[in-house]
PDB file of C-alpha atoms in Angstrom:
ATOM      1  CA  UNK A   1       0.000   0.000   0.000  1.00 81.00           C
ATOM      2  CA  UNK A   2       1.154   3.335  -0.828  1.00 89.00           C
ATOM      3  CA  UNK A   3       1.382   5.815   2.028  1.00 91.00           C
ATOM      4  CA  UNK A   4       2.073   9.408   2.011  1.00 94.00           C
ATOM      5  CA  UNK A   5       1.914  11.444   5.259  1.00 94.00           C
ATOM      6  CA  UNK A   6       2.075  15.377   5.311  1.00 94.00           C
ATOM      7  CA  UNK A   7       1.985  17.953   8.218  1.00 94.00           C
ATOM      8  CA  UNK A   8       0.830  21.315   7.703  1.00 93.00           C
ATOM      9  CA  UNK A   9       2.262  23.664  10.196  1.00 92.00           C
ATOM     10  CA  UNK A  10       3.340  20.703  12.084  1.00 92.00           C
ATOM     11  CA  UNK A  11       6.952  19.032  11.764  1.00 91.00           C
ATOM     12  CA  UNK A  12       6.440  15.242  11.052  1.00 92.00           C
ATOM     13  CA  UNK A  13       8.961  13.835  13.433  1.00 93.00           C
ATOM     14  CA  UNK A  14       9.895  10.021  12.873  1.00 94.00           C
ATOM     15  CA  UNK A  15       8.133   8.943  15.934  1.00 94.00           C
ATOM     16  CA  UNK A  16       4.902  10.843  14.722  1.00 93.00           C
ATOM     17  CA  UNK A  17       5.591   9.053  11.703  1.00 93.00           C
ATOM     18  CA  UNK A  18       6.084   5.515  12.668  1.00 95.00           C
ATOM     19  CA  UNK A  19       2.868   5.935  15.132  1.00 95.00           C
ATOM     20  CA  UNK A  20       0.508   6.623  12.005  1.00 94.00           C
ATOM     21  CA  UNK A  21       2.192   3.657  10.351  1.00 93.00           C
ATOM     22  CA  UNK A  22       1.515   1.335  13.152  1.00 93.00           C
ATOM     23  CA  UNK A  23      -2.397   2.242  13.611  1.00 92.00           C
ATOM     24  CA  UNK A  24      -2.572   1.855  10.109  1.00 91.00           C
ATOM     25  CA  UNK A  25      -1.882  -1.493  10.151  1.00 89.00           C
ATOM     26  CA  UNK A  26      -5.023  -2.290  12.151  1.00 87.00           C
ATOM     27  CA  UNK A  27      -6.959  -1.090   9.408  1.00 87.00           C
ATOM     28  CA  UNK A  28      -4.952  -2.739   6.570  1.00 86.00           C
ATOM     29  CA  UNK A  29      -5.358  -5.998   9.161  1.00 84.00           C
ATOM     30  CA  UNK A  30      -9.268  -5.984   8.870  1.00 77.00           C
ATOM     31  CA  UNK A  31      -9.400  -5.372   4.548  1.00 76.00           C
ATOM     32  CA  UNK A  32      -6.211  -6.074   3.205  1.00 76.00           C
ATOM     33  CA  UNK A  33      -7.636  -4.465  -0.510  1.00 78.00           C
ATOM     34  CA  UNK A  34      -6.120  -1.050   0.405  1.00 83.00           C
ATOM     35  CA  UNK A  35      -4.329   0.386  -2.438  1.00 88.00           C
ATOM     36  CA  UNK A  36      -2.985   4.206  -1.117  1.00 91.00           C
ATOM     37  CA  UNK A  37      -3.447   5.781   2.202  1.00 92.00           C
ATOM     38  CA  UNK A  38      -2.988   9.873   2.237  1.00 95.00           C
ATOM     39  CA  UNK A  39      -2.810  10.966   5.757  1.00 96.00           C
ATOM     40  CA  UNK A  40      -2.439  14.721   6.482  1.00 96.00           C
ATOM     41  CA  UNK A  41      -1.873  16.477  10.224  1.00 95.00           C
ATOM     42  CA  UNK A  42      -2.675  19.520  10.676  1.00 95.00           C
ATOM     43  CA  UNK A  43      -2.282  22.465  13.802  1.00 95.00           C
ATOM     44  CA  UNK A  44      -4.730  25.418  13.985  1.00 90.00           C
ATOM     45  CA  UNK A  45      -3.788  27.184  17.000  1.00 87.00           C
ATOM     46  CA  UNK A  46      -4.649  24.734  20.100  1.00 88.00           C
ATOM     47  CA  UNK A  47      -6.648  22.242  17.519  1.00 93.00           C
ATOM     48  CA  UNK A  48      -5.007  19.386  16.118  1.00 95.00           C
ATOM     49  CA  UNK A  49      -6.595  17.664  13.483  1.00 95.00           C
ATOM     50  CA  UNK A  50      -5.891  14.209  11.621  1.00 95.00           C
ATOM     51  CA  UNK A  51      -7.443  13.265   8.329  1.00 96.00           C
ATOM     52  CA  UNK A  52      -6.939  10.644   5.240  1.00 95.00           C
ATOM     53  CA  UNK A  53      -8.218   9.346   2.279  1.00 95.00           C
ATOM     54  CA  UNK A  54      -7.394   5.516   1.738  1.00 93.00           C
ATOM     55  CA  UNK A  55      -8.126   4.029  -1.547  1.00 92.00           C
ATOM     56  CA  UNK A  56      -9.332   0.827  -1.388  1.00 85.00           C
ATOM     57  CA  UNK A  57     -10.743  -1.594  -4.129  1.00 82.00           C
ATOM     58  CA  UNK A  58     -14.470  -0.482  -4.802  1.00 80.00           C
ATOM     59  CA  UNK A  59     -14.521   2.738  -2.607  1.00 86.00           C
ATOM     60  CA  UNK A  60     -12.601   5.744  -1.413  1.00 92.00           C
ATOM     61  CA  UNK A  61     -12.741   6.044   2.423  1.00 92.00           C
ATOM     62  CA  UNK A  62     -12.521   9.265   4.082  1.00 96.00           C
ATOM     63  CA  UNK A  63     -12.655  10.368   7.761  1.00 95.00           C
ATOM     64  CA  UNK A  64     -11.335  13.370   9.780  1.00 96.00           C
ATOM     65  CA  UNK A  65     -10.564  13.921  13.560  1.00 96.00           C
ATOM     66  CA  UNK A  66     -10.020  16.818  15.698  1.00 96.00           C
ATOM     67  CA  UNK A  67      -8.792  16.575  19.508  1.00 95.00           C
ATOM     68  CA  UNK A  68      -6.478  18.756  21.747  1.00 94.00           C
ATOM     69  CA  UNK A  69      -3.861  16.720  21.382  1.00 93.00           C
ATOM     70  CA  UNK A  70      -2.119  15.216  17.857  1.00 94.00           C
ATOM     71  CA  UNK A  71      -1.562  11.085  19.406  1.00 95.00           C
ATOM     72  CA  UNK A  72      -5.638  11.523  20.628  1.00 95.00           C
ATOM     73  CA  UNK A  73      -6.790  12.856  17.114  1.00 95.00           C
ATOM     74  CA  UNK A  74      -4.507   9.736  15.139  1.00 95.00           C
ATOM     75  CA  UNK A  75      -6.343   7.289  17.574  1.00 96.00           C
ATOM     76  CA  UNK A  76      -9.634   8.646  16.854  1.00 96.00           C
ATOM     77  CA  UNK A  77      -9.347   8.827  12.969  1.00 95.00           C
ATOM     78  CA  UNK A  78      -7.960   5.203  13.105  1.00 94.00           C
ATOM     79  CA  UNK A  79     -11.051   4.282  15.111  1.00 94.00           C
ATOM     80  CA  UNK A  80     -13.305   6.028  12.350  1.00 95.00           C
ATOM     81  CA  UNK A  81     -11.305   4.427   9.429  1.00 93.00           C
ATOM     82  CA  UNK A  82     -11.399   1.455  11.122  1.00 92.00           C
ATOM     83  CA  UNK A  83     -15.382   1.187  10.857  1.00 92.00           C
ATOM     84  CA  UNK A  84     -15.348   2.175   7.582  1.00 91.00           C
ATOM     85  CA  UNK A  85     -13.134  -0.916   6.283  1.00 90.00           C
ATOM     86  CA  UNK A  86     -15.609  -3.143   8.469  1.00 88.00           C
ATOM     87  CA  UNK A  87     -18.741  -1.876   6.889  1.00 88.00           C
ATOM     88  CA  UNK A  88     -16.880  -1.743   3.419  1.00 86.00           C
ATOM     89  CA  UNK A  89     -15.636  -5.275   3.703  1.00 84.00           C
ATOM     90  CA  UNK A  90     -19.221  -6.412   4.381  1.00 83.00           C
ATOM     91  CA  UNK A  91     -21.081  -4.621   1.902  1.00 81.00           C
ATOM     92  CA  UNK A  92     -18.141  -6.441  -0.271  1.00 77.00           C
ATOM     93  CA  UNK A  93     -18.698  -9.667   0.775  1.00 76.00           C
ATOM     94  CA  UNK A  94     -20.989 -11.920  -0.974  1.00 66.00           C
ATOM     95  CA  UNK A  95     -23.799 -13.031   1.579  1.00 65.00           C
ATOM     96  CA  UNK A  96     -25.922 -14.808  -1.075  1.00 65.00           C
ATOM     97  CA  UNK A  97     -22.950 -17.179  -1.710  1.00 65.00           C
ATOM     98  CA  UNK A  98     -24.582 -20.211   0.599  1.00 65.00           C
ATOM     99  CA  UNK A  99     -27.856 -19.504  -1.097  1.00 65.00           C
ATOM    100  CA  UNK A 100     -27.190 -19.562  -4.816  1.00 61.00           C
ATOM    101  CA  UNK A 101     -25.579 -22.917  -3.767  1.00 63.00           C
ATOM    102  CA  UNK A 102     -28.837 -24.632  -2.951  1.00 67.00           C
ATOM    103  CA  UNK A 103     -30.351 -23.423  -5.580  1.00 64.00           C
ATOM    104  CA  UNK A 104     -28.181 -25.309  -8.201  1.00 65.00           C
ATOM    105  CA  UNK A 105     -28.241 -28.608  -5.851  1.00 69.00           C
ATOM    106  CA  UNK A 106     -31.907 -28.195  -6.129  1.00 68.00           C
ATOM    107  CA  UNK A 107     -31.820 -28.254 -10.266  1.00 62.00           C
TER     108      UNK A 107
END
C-alpha cells in the first residue's frame, strides 16, 4: 500500500511518523484491498486535526478527527477508518454465496 503522510504547520517527526504507520496497520489488518493511504496532520492554534483518504478496491474512504492533542486525534481517525473498512468489507462480501448454492443442488 502506498502511504504518504504530510503535516501542515506541524513538523512530522519520525516517531509521529512511525505511530501513524503502526495504527494503520489495524486497518490494513481488517481489509487487506487497500491500495494508497494519504494521511495529512494539521495544527490550527490549540486544535489538532488528523485526516486521510485511503483508496481501497471499490470505494474511497474518508474520515477526519479533531482533539487537543495530535496522538488523541490519530487514535480517533484510526477508530473512524477502522469502521469504515468493516462496513466496506461487508457490503463487499458476498452473503448470497450459501444460497445460490442450494439453488443449483436443487436443479
Amino acid at each position: 500500500m502506498n502511504l504518504n503522510i504530510s503535516g501542515h504547520h506541524v513538523d512530522l517527526t519520525p516517531a509521529l511518523r512511525t505511530y501513524v504507520q503502526d495504527k494503520l496497520k489495524r486497518v490494513e489488518r481488517h481489509f487487506d484491498h487497500l491500495i494508497s493511504a494519504e494521511i495529512v496532520l494539521t495544527v490550527e492554534k490549540e486544535r489538532q486535526k488528523a485526516e486521510a483518504t485511503v483508496h481501497a478496491s471499490g470505494a474511497d474512504l474518508h474520515a477526519e478527527a479533531t482533539e487537543p492533542n495530535m496522538y488523541a486525534a490519530i487514535d480517533m481517525l484510526m477508530d473512524k477508518l477502522d469502521r469504515q473498512t468493516r462496513r466496506h468489507k461487508e457490503k463487499v462480501r458476498d452473503h448470497h454465496h450459501a444460497e445460490a448454492h442450494k439453488r443449483m443442488a436443487l436443479q
